[in-house]
Coordinates of C-alpha atoms in Angstrom, one line a residue:
M1 CA 23.5 54.6 -33.1
N2 CA 25.3 54.4 -29.8
Q3 CA 27.1 51.1 -30.2
E4 CA 27.9 50.6 -26.5
L5 CA 24.2 51.1 -25.5
H6 CA 23.0 48.9 -28.3
E7 CA 25.4 46.0 -27.4
L8 CA 24.6 46.4 -23.7
G9 CA 20.8 46.1 -24.5
V10 CA 21.4 43.0 -26.5
E11 CA 23.6 41.5 -23.7
Y12 CA 21.0 42.4 -21.1
W13 CA 18.1 40.8 -23.0
E14 CA 20.1 37.6 -23.7
W15 CA 21.0 37.4 -20.0
K16 CA 17.3 37.8 -19.0
L17 CA 16.3 35.0 -21.3
A18 CA 19.0 32.7 -20.0
T19 CA 18.1 33.3 -16.4
N20 CA 14.4 33.2 -16.9
P21 CA 13.9 30.1 -19.2
T22 CA 10.2 29.7 -18.5
S23 CA 9.6 33.3 -19.6
A24 CA 11.7 32.7 -22.7
L25 CA 9.5 29.6 -23.5
M26 CA 6.4 31.7 -23.1
L27 CA 7.8 34.2 -25.6
G28 CA 8.4 31.4 -28.1
D29 CA 12.2 31.2 -27.6
H30 CA 13.0 27.5 -27.3
R31 CA 16.7 27.6 -26.5
Y32 CA 16.1 27.0 -22.8
D33 CA 13.1 24.7 -22.9
D34 CA 14.7 22.0 -20.7
Q35 CA 15.7 24.5 -18.0
F36 CA 13.9 26.2 -15.1
E37 CA 14.6 29.3 -12.9
H38 CA 17.0 29.1 -10.0
T39 CA 16.0 30.5 -6.6
S40 CA 19.0 29.6 -4.4
R41 CA 20.9 32.2 -2.4
E42 CA 23.9 31.7 -4.7
A43 CA 21.9 32.2 -7.8
E44 CA 20.3 35.3 -6.3
D45 CA 23.7 36.8 -5.4
A46 CA 24.9 36.2 -9.0
E47 CA 21.7 37.9 -10.4
I48 CA 22.1 40.9 -8.1
A49 CA 25.7 41.3 -9.3
A50 CA 24.8 41.1 -13.0
L51 CA 21.9 43.6 -12.6
R52 CA 24.2 46.1 -10.8
R53 CA 26.7 45.7 -13.6
F54 CA 24.1 46.4 -16.3
S55 CA 22.8 49.4 -14.4
S56 CA 26.2 50.9 -13.8
I57 CA 27.3 50.6 -17.4
A58 CA 24.1 52.2 -18.7
A59 CA 24.4 55.0 -16.1
A60 CA 27.9 55.8 -17.3
I61 CA 26.8 56.4 -20.9
D62 CA 26.5 60.1 -21.5
P63 CA 22.9 60.8 -22.4
A64 CA 23.8 64.1 -24.2
G65 CA 24.9 62.1 -27.3
L66 CA 21.9 59.9 -27.5
T67 CA 18.8 60.1 -29.7
D68 CA 15.4 60.4 -28.0
D69 CA 14.8 56.7 -28.5
E70 CA 18.2 55.8 -27.1
Q71 CA 17.5 57.9 -24.0
I72 CA 14.4 55.8 -23.4
S73 CA 16.5 52.6 -23.7
R74 CA 19.1 53.9 -21.3
E75 CA 16.6 55.1 -18.7
L76 CA 14.5 51.9 -18.8
L77 CA 17.6 49.7 -18.5
I78 CA 18.9 51.7 -15.5
F79 CA 15.5 51.6 -13.8
E80 CA 14.6 48.0 -14.4
A81 CA 18.0 46.6 -13.5
S82 CA 18.7 48.7 -10.4
T83 CA 15.2 48.3 -8.9
K84 CA 15.2 44.6 -9.5
A85 CA 18.6 44.3 -7.7
D86 CA 17.2 46.4 -4.9
E87 CA 14.3 44.0 -4.6
L88 CA 16.4 40.9 -4.6
E89 CA 18.7 42.3 -2.0
M90 CA 15.8 42.3 0.4
R91 CA 15.8 38.5 0.2
W92 CA 12.0 38.2 -0.2
A93 CA 12.5 34.6 -1.2
E94 CA 13.0 33.9 2.5
L95 CA 9.3 35.0 3.1
A96 CA 7.7 33.8 -0.1
A97 CA 4.8 31.6 1.2
N98 CA 2.0 33.0 -0.8
H99 CA -1.3 31.2 -1.6
T100 CA -2.5 33.9 -4.1
I101 CA 0.4 34.4 -6.4
G102 CA 2.9 31.7 -5.3
L103 CA 4.5 29.3 -7.8
Q104 CA 2.0 26.6 -6.7
A105 CA -0.9 28.9 -7.7
M106 CA 0.5 30.3 -11.0
M107 CA 2.3 27.4 -12.6
P108 CA -1.0 25.4 -13.2
V109 CA -2.2 28.4 -15.1
T110 CA 1.0 28.9 -17.1
V111 CA 1.7 25.3 -18.1
P112 CA -1.2 25.0 -20.6
Q113 CA 0.1 28.2 -22.3
F114 CA 3.5 26.7 -23.1
P115 CA 3.9 26.9 -27.0
L116 CA 5.0 23.3 -27.6
I117 CA 4.9 23.4 -31.4
E118 CA 7.6 20.8 -32.3
P119 CA 8.2 17.3 -30.9
E120 CA 11.5 18.5 -29.3
H121 CA 9.7 21.2 -27.4
A122 CA 7.4 18.6 -25.8
L123 CA 10.3 16.2 -25.0
A124 CA 12.1 19.0 -23.3
M125 CA 9.3 19.2 -20.7
I126 CA 10.6 16.1 -19.0
P127 CA 14.0 17.6 -17.9
K128 CA 12.2 21.0 -17.4
Y129 CA 9.9 19.4 -14.8
E130 CA 12.9 17.8 -13.1
E131 CA 14.5 21.3 -12.9
F132 CA 11.2 22.7 -11.8
A133 CA 11.3 20.2 -8.8
R134 CA 14.8 21.4 -8.1
C135 CA 13.5 25.0 -7.9
V136 CA 10.8 24.0 -5.5
R137 CA 13.4 22.3 -3.2
E138 CA 15.4 25.5 -3.4
M139 CA 12.3 27.5 -2.3
A140 CA 12.1 25.3 0.7
D141 CA 15.7 25.9 1.6
R142 CA 15.1 29.7 1.3
L143 CA 12.3 29.5 3.8
R144 CA 14.6 27.7 6.2
Q145 CA 17.2 30.5 5.7
G146 CA 14.5 33.0 6.6
V147 CA 13.9 31.2 9.9
A148 CA 17.7 31.3 10.6
S149 CA 17.7 35.1 10.0
G150 CA 14.6 35.7 12.1
R151 CA 12.4 36.5 9.1
T152 CA 9.2 34.4 8.5
P153 CA 6.0 34.8 6.5
P154 CA 2.6 35.5 8.2
A155 CA 0.7 32.6 9.7
H156 CA -2.4 32.9 7.5
S157 CA -0.4 32.8 4.3
V158 CA 1.5 29.7 5.6
A159 CA -1.7 27.9 6.6
A160 CA -3.5 28.7 3.3
T161 CA -0.5 27.6 1.2
V162 CA -0.3 24.3 3.1
H163 CA -4.0 23.7 2.5
Q164 CA -3.5 24.5 -1.2
L165 CA -0.7 22.0 -1.4
D166 CA -2.7 19.3 0.5
D167 CA -5.5 19.7 -2.1
Y168 CA -2.9 19.3 -4.9
L169 CA -1.1 16.3 -3.4
G170 CA -4.3 14.5 -2.7
S171 CA -5.7 14.9 -6.2
P172 CA -5.6 12.0 -8.7
L173 CA -2.6 12.0 -11.0
A174 CA -4.8 11.8 -14.0
E175 CA -6.1 15.3 -13.1
D176 CA -2.7 16.8 -12.3
P177 CA -2.4 20.3 -13.8
Y178 CA 1.1 19.7 -14.9
L179 CA -0.2 17.2 -17.4
R180 CA -2.2 19.9 -19.2
L181 CA 0.5 20.5 -21.8
R182 CA -0.2 21.3 -25.4
V183 CA 0.4 18.3 -27.7
P184 CA 2.4 19.0 -30.8
D185 CA 0.5 18.5 -34.1
A186 CA 3.2 16.0 -35.2
F187 CA 2.4 13.6 -32.4
D188 CA 0.0 10.8 -33.3
E189 CA -2.1 9.0 -30.7
E190 CA 0.5 6.4 -29.8
R191 CA 3.3 9.0 -29.4
T192 CA 1.1 11.3 -27.4
A193 CA 0.3 8.5 -25.0
E194 CA 3.9 7.5 -24.6
W195 CA 4.9 11.2 -24.0
K196 CA 2.2 11.8 -21.4
A197 CA 3.2 8.6 -19.6
R198 CA 6.8 9.9 -19.3
I199 CA 5.5 13.3 -18.1
A200 CA 3.3 11.5 -15.5
R201 CA 6.3 9.5 -14.2
T202 CA 8.3 12.7 -13.9
I203 CA 5.5 14.3 -11.9
T204 CA 5.3 11.3 -9.7
D205 CA 9.0 10.9 -9.2
H206 CA 10.1 14.6 -9.0
V207 CA 7.4 17.2 -9.0
R208 CA 5.0 15.9 -6.4
P209 CA 7.8 14.8 -4.0
A210 CA 9.3 18.3 -4.2
W211 CA 5.9 19.9 -3.4
E212 CA 5.5 17.5 -0.6
L213 CA 8.9 18.5 0.8
Y214 CA 7.9 22.2 0.5
R215 CA 4.6 21.6 2.1
N216 CA 6.2 19.8 5.1
V217 CA 8.7 22.5 5.6
L218 CA 5.9 25.1 5.7
A219 CA 3.8 23.0 8.1
D220 CA 6.5 21.6 10.4
E221 CA 9.2 24.3 10.4
I222 CA 7.7 27.6 9.3
A223 CA 4.2 27.5 10.8
P224 CA 5.4 27.2 14.4
V225 CA 7.5 30.4 14.0
A226 CA 5.3 32.3 11.5
R227 CA 4.5 36.0 12.1
P228 CA 1.1 36.6 13.7
D229 CA -1.7 38.0 11.6
S230 CA -1.8 41.0 13.9
M231 CA 1.5 42.1 12.3
P232 CA 1.6 40.6 8.8
G233 CA 3.3 43.5 7.0
A234 CA 6.9 44.4 6.2
C235 CA 6.9 46.6 9.4
G236 CA 7.0 43.3 11.4
L237 CA 10.4 42.6 9.9
P238 CA 13.8 43.9 11.1
D239 CA 14.4 45.6 7.7
G240 CA 10.8 46.3 6.9
D241 CA 11.2 50.0 6.3
E242 CA 13.8 49.5 3.7
I243 CA 11.9 46.6 2.1
Y244 CA 8.9 48.9 1.6
R245 CA 10.8 51.9 0.5
R246 CA 12.4 49.9 -2.3
A247 CA 9.0 48.3 -3.1
I248 CA 7.4 51.7 -3.6
R249 CA 10.2 52.8 -5.9
R250 CA 10.1 49.6 -8.0
H251 CA 6.3 49.5 -8.4
T252 CA 5.4 53.2 -8.8
S253 CA 8.7 54.5 -10.4
V254 CA 8.0 57.9 -8.7
E255 CA 9.2 59.4 -5.5
L256 CA 6.3 59.2 -2.9
S257 CA 6.4 58.5 0.8
P258 CA 4.0 55.9 2.3
E259 CA 2.2 58.7 4.1
E260 CA 1.6 60.6 0.9
I261 CA 0.3 57.4 -0.8
H262 CA -2.0 56.7 2.1
Q263 CA -3.5 60.2 1.8
I264 CA -3.9 59.9 -1.9
G265 CA -5.9 56.8 -1.4
L266 CA -8.2 58.5 1.2
D267 CA -8.7 61.4 -1.1
Q268 CA -9.7 59.1 -4.0
I269 CA -12.2 57.3 -1.9
A270 CA -13.8 60.6 -0.9
K271 CA -14.0 61.6 -4.6
L272 CA -15.8 58.5 -5.5
D273 CA -18.6 59.1 -3.0
D274 CA -20.5 61.6 -5.2
E275 CA -20.3 59.3 -8.3
Y276 CA -21.7 56.4 -6.3
R277 CA -24.6 58.6 -5.0
T278 CA -25.4 59.8 -8.5
L279 CA -25.5 56.3 -10.1
G280 CA -26.9 54.7 -7.0
G281 CA -29.9 57.0 -7.0
E282 CA -30.4 56.3 -10.7
V283 CA -30.0 52.5 -10.6
L284 CA -30.6 51.3 -7.0
G285 CA -33.0 54.0 -5.8
T286 CA -30.8 55.2 -2.9
T287 CA -28.0 57.7 -2.4
A288 CA -26.9 56.3 0.9
L289 CA -23.4 54.8 0.5
D290 CA -23.8 52.0 3.0
E291 CA -27.1 50.9 1.3
I292 CA -25.4 51.1 -2.2
Y293 CA -22.5 49.0 -1.0
T294 CA -24.7 46.5 0.7
T295 CA -27.0 46.1 -2.3
L296 CA -24.1 45.7 -4.7
R297 CA -22.4 43.2 -2.4
E298 CA -25.4 41.1 -1.4
D299 CA -28.1 41.2 -4.1
P300 CA -28.2 37.6 -5.4
T301 CA -29.7 38.7 -8.7
L302 CA -26.4 40.5 -9.5
L303 CA -24.3 37.3 -9.3
F304 CA -23.1 35.0 -12.1
R305 CA -24.0 31.3 -11.8
D306 CA -21.6 29.7 -14.2
G307 CA -18.2 30.2 -15.8
A308 CA -19.6 30.1 -19.4
S309 CA -21.7 33.2 -18.7
I310 CA -18.7 35.1 -17.4
V311 CA -16.7 34.2 -20.5
A312 CA -19.6 35.2 -22.8
A313 CA -20.0 38.6 -21.1
S314 CA -16.3 39.2 -21.3
E315 CA -16.3 38.4 -25.0
R316 CA -19.2 40.7 -25.7
A317 CA -17.3 43.5 -23.9
L318 CA -14.2 42.9 -26.0
A319 CA -16.2 42.8 -29.2
K320 CA -17.6 46.3 -28.4
A321 CA -14.2 47.6 -27.6
N322 CA -12.7 46.1 -30.8
A323 CA -15.3 47.9 -32.9
A324 CA -14.5 51.3 -31.4
M325 CA -10.7 51.2 -31.4
G326 CA -10.1 53.0 -34.7
D327 CA -11.5 56.3 -33.4
W328 CA -9.2 56.4 -30.4
F329 CA -5.9 54.7 -31.4
G330 CA -3.8 55.2 -34.5
R331 CA -1.9 52.0 -33.9
L332 CA -3.6 48.7 -33.1
P333 CA -2.0 45.3 -32.4
E334 CA -1.9 42.5 -35.0
A335 CA -2.3 39.7 -32.4
P336 CA -5.9 39.0 -31.3
C337 CA -7.1 38.8 -27.7
V338 CA -9.1 35.8 -26.4
V339 CA -10.9 35.0 -23.2
R340 CA -10.1 31.8 -21.2
E341 CA -11.4 30.4 -18.0
T342 CA -9.0 29.2 -15.2
A343 CA -9.6 27.7 -11.8
S344 CA -6.4 29.0 -10.2
G345 CA -4.4 32.2 -9.9
P346 CA -5.7 35.8 -9.4
T347 CA -9.3 36.7 -10.1
A348 CA -8.3 38.0 -13.6
F349 CA -5.1 38.5 -15.4
Y350 CA -3.5 38.7 -18.9
H351 CA -0.8 36.8 -20.8
R352 CA 0.8 38.6 -23.7
P353 CA 1.0 36.9 -27.1
A354 CA 3.9 34.6 -28.0
A355 CA 6.4 36.4 -30.1
D356 CA 6.3 33.6 -32.7
G357 CA 2.5 34.1 -33.1
S358 CA 1.7 30.6 -31.7
R359 CA -0.4 32.0 -28.9
P360 CA -2.8 35.0 -28.9
G361 CA -3.1 37.5 -26.1
T362 CA -5.2 35.9 -23.4
F363 CA -7.4 37.4 -20.8
F364 CA -7.9 34.8 -18.0
V365 CA -10.8 35.0 -15.7
N366 CA -10.9 32.8 -12.6
T367 CA -14.2 31.0 -12.5
A368 CA -13.5 28.5 -9.8
D369 CA -16.4 30.1 -7.9
P370 CA -18.6 31.9 -10.5
S371 CA -20.8 33.4 -7.8
R372 CA -17.9 35.5 -6.6
W373 CA -18.3 37.5 -9.8
H374 CA -21.0 40.2 -10.1
T375 CA -22.6 41.0 -13.4
F376 CA -21.7 44.7 -13.2
E377 CA -18.0 43.9 -12.7
I378 CA -17.2 42.1 -15.9
E379 CA -17.1 45.0 -18.4
A380 CA -14.6 47.1 -16.4
M381 CA -12.4 44.0 -15.9
A382 CA -12.5 43.1 -19.6
Y383 CA -11.5 46.6 -20.6
H384 CA -8.6 46.6 -18.1
E385 CA -7.2 43.1 -18.8
G386 CA -8.1 43.0 -22.5
I387 CA -9.0 45.8 -24.8
P388 CA -8.1 48.7 -24.6
G389 CA -6.1 47.7 -21.5
H390 CA -3.2 45.2 -21.2
H391 CA -3.7 43.7 -24.7
L392 CA -3.2 46.9 -26.6
Q393 CA -0.3 47.8 -24.3
L394 CA 1.6 44.6 -24.3
A395 CA 0.8 43.3 -27.8
I396 CA 1.8 46.6 -29.4
A397 CA 5.0 46.6 -27.3
G398 CA 5.9 43.1 -28.6
E399 CA 5.2 44.1 -32.2
L400 CA 7.4 47.2 -32.3
V401 CA 9.9 47.2 -35.1
G402 CA 13.5 48.5 -34.5
T403 CA 13.0 48.7 -30.8
P404 CA 15.4 46.7 -28.6
E405 CA 14.0 43.4 -27.4
F406 CA 14.4 44.1 -23.7
R407 CA 12.1 47.1 -24.2
K408 CA 9.5 45.1 -26.0
H409 CA 9.2 42.8 -23.0
A410 CA 9.8 45.1 -20.0
H411 CA 7.4 45.2 -17.2
I412 CA 7.1 48.5 -15.4
T413 CA 4.3 48.0 -12.9
A414 CA 3.0 51.5 -12.6
Y415 CA 3.0 51.9 -16.4
A416 CA 1.4 48.5 -17.0
E417 CA -1.3 48.7 -14.3
G418 CA -1.7 52.4 -14.5
W419 CA -2.7 52.0 -18.2
G420 CA -5.0 49.1 -17.3
L421 CA -6.9 51.3 -14.8
Y422 CA -6.8 54.3 -17.2
S423 CA -8.5 52.1 -19.8
E424 CA -11.4 51.5 -17.5
R425 CA -12.2 55.2 -17.4
L426 CA -11.3 55.6 -21.1
A427 CA -13.9 52.9 -21.9
D428 CA -16.5 55.3 -20.3
E429 CA -15.3 58.1 -22.5
M430 CA -15.7 55.8 -25.5
G431 CA -19.3 54.9 -24.5
L432 CA -18.5 51.2 -24.1
Y433 CA -20.4 50.5 -20.9
S434 CA -23.7 48.9 -21.4
G435 CA -25.5 51.0 -18.9
S436 CA -25.5 52.7 -15.5
L437 CA -25.1 49.5 -13.6
E438 CA -22.0 48.6 -15.6
R439 CA -20.7 52.1 -14.9
I440 CA -21.1 51.4 -11.2
G441 CA -18.8 48.4 -11.9
M442 CA -16.2 50.9 -13.1
L443 CA -16.6 52.8 -9.7
S444 CA -16.3 49.5 -7.8
A445 CA -13.0 48.8 -9.6
D446 CA -11.8 52.3 -8.7
S447 CA -12.8 51.7 -5.1
M448 CA -10.6 48.6 -5.0
R449 CA -7.6 50.5 -6.4
A450 CA -8.1 53.5 -4.1
C451 CA -8.5 51.2 -1.1
R452 CA -5.3 49.5 -2.1
L453 CA -3.3 52.7 -1.5
V454 CA -4.7 52.9 2.0
V455 CA -4.6 49.3 2.9
D456 CA -1.1 48.4 1.5
T457 CA 0.5 51.3 3.3
G458 CA -1.5 50.5 6.4
I459 CA -0.3 46.9 6.5
H460 CA 3.3 47.5 5.7
V461 CA 4.0 50.8 7.5
M462 CA 1.2 51.6 10.0
E463 CA 1.1 48.1 11.7
W464 CA -2.4 47.3 10.5
S465 CA -3.5 43.7 11.3
R466 CA -5.0 41.5 8.5
Q467 CA -8.5 42.0 10.0
Q468 CA -8.1 45.8 10.2
A469 CA -7.2 45.9 6.5
I470 CA -10.3 43.7 5.7
D471 CA -12.6 45.9 7.8
F472 CA -11.4 49.1 6.1
F473 CA -11.9 47.6 2.7
L474 CA -15.4 46.4 3.4
A475 CA -16.4 49.8 4.9
N476 CA -15.2 51.8 1.9
S477 CA -16.1 49.7 -1.1
P478 CA -18.9 47.4 -2.4
I479 CA -16.3 44.5 -2.8
T480 CA -17.4 41.2 -1.3
R481 CA -15.8 39.8 1.8
T482 CA -14.4 36.8 -0.1
T483 CA -12.7 39.0 -2.7
V484 CA -11.5 41.5 0.0
E485 CA -9.8 38.7 2.0
G486 CA -8.0 37.5 -1.1
E487 CA -7.0 41.0 -2.0
V488 CA -5.6 41.7 1.4
D489 CA -3.6 38.4 1.4
R490 CA -2.2 39.4 -1.9
Y491 CA -0.9 42.7 -0.6
I492 CA 0.6 41.1 2.5
G493 CA 2.6 38.8 0.3
W494 CA 3.6 41.3 -2.4
P495 CA 4.4 44.7 -0.8
G496 CA 4.0 47.8 -2.9
Q497 CA 2.6 46.1 -6.1
A498 CA -0.9 47.1 -5.4
L499 CA 0.1 50.8 -5.3
A500 CA 0.9 50.8 -9.0
Y501 CA -2.6 50.8 -10.3
M502 CA -4.0 54.1 -9.0
I503 CA -0.7 55.9 -8.8
G504 CA 0.0 55.0 -12.4
R505 CA -3.6 55.9 -13.5
L506 CA -3.4 59.3 -11.8
E507 CA 0.0 60.1 -13.4
I508 CA -1.2 59.2 -16.9
M509 CA -4.3 61.3 -16.5
K510 CA -2.1 64.2 -15.3
Y511 CA 0.2 63.9 -18.3
R512 CA -2.9 63.9 -20.6
S513 CA -4.4 66.9 -18.8
D514 CA -1.1 68.8 -19.1
A515 CA -1.0 68.0 -22.9
E516 CA -4.6 69.0 -23.4
E517 CA -4.1 72.3 -21.7
R518 CA -0.9 73.0 -23.7
L519 CA -2.4 72.0 -27.1
G520 CA -6.0 73.1 -26.7
D521 CA -7.9 72.4 -29.9
R522 CA -4.8 70.8 -31.4
F523 CA -4.9 68.0 -28.9
D524 CA -5.3 64.6 -30.7
I525 CA -6.4 61.7 -28.6
Q526 CA -5.1 59.2 -31.1
G527 CA -1.7 60.8 -31.1
F528 CA -1.6 60.9 -27.3
H529 CA -2.4 57.2 -27.0
D530 CA 0.1 56.3 -29.7
V531 CA 2.8 58.1 -27.8
V532 CA 1.9 56.4 -24.6
L533 CA 1.9 52.9 -26.2
G534 CA 4.4 53.5 -29.0
S535 CA 7.7 52.8 -27.1
G536 CA 6.9 49.8 -24.9
L537 CA 6.7 50.0 -21.1
V538 CA 8.7 52.7 -19.5
P539 CA 9.1 54.3 -16.0
L540 CA 6.6 57.1 -15.4
P541 CA 9.1 60.0 -15.4
T542 CA 10.3 58.8 -18.8
L543 CA 6.7 58.7 -20.1
E544 CA 6.1 62.2 -18.8
R545 CA 9.1 63.5 -20.7
M546 CA 8.0 61.7 -23.9
I547 CA 4.5 63.2 -23.7
S548 CA 5.9 66.7 -23.0
Q549 CA 8.2 66.4 -26.0
W550 CA 5.2 65.2 -28.2
A551 CA 3.1 68.2 -27.0
A552 CA 5.9 70.6 -27.8

């Protein structure tokens, strides 16, 4: 064992937990329950310095003397720490008004998942919420700093976030999402009532006033100077080129230019046309792309009517996948995967299991408007977010034995989302889709990820307007306007992240194709998947090397 690398990995993980106390709580580590993240400029500077230190120490360790597993640890630590520092140096907190994935959208989803097992965990939520309010006030200060430096968020994002906060601040306290905390089993009815009353006072005295301040800063100080929707991307900022270059590196982990990524997206869209025509002729009676897209988008018989039906369809898909896993994977997670409804956050997302076993892996589906979901979309989404997608990937990573903790909980976007998208096509190989209509759902999901490559680069490099991005998406996919608008707003507020899905999928498929060609009849799909999933999340060049070594 390389002792220096081992100790550095332990120190890095402990630092990550201490500086991300809410993430620590979600993992079942209760040492920081009464704390919340810091977003001030001073805290950001300290985080950048720490990340640069971790990266430089790891880079100075000679890889020649390391085992294969230690080389993975070194490469992951260097990549994760250096690219996170790169991202923070772009001061994105000064622009972080985001109604799709902002803190005001995601915390109501996260709060009910807190593993509050013991009474002391529940009592810690009172100071935690006070610290949460402090974080929101810091976020407001960062937006003001952005105005001072001539960097502001787009007008549509500002207006939508203000509207979101107006809805929250006008809602009854009894329905406040921050009250939806798990109650420890040891609390009786009287103690539960007392605790919830204290939480309610904390929300009234601290949380809501902080959000009101943030809302007023957005409405009164940011909105008048917000960037126009005709130039919402990073290219509208003085340092936009560098922001986007670093975003591509962090989210794809490979060296590609925006122009190359844009063309890959166009090529993938063209490749999907023939598949649409084949299935469209079979299911919809037409091979005309515009007719296929219109029917899929507008046929009311293809829409869900209630959230319960969406959950039930998702659960049926996961049950089919569970039954087939043994033929395709040698290693399976111990933690189960469940489906839950939510009324906020992205359209669908996954939370990994708590390390202490107190919470299963959870596939969340946003059912605030059930009619935004088409019946043909659910299976592909369930296979992506649940099984064999993120659940296998993240639950297995968390259950690895003898692997450094920071590797079990790493998040490498292209690996994570590339595997999720790979899983949608793998499900087709496995025969999991119920029929041709559900397979069209797989194509629809592919269209979204291919369009993302074109639209994200268009917005952030090629000076596309918000409307131009929406129009391209609608012309080249069957995705509904409501979903497209939400997708485009997400890309505007999170440069580069949307590139990870298709780029990651294409890379994983290339590594598999290379291994199949090299091994011929000796290629073992279980072995391939176990290599991909067996070391936690890693940068794609590291994964390519691991698969090449396995094939050799």
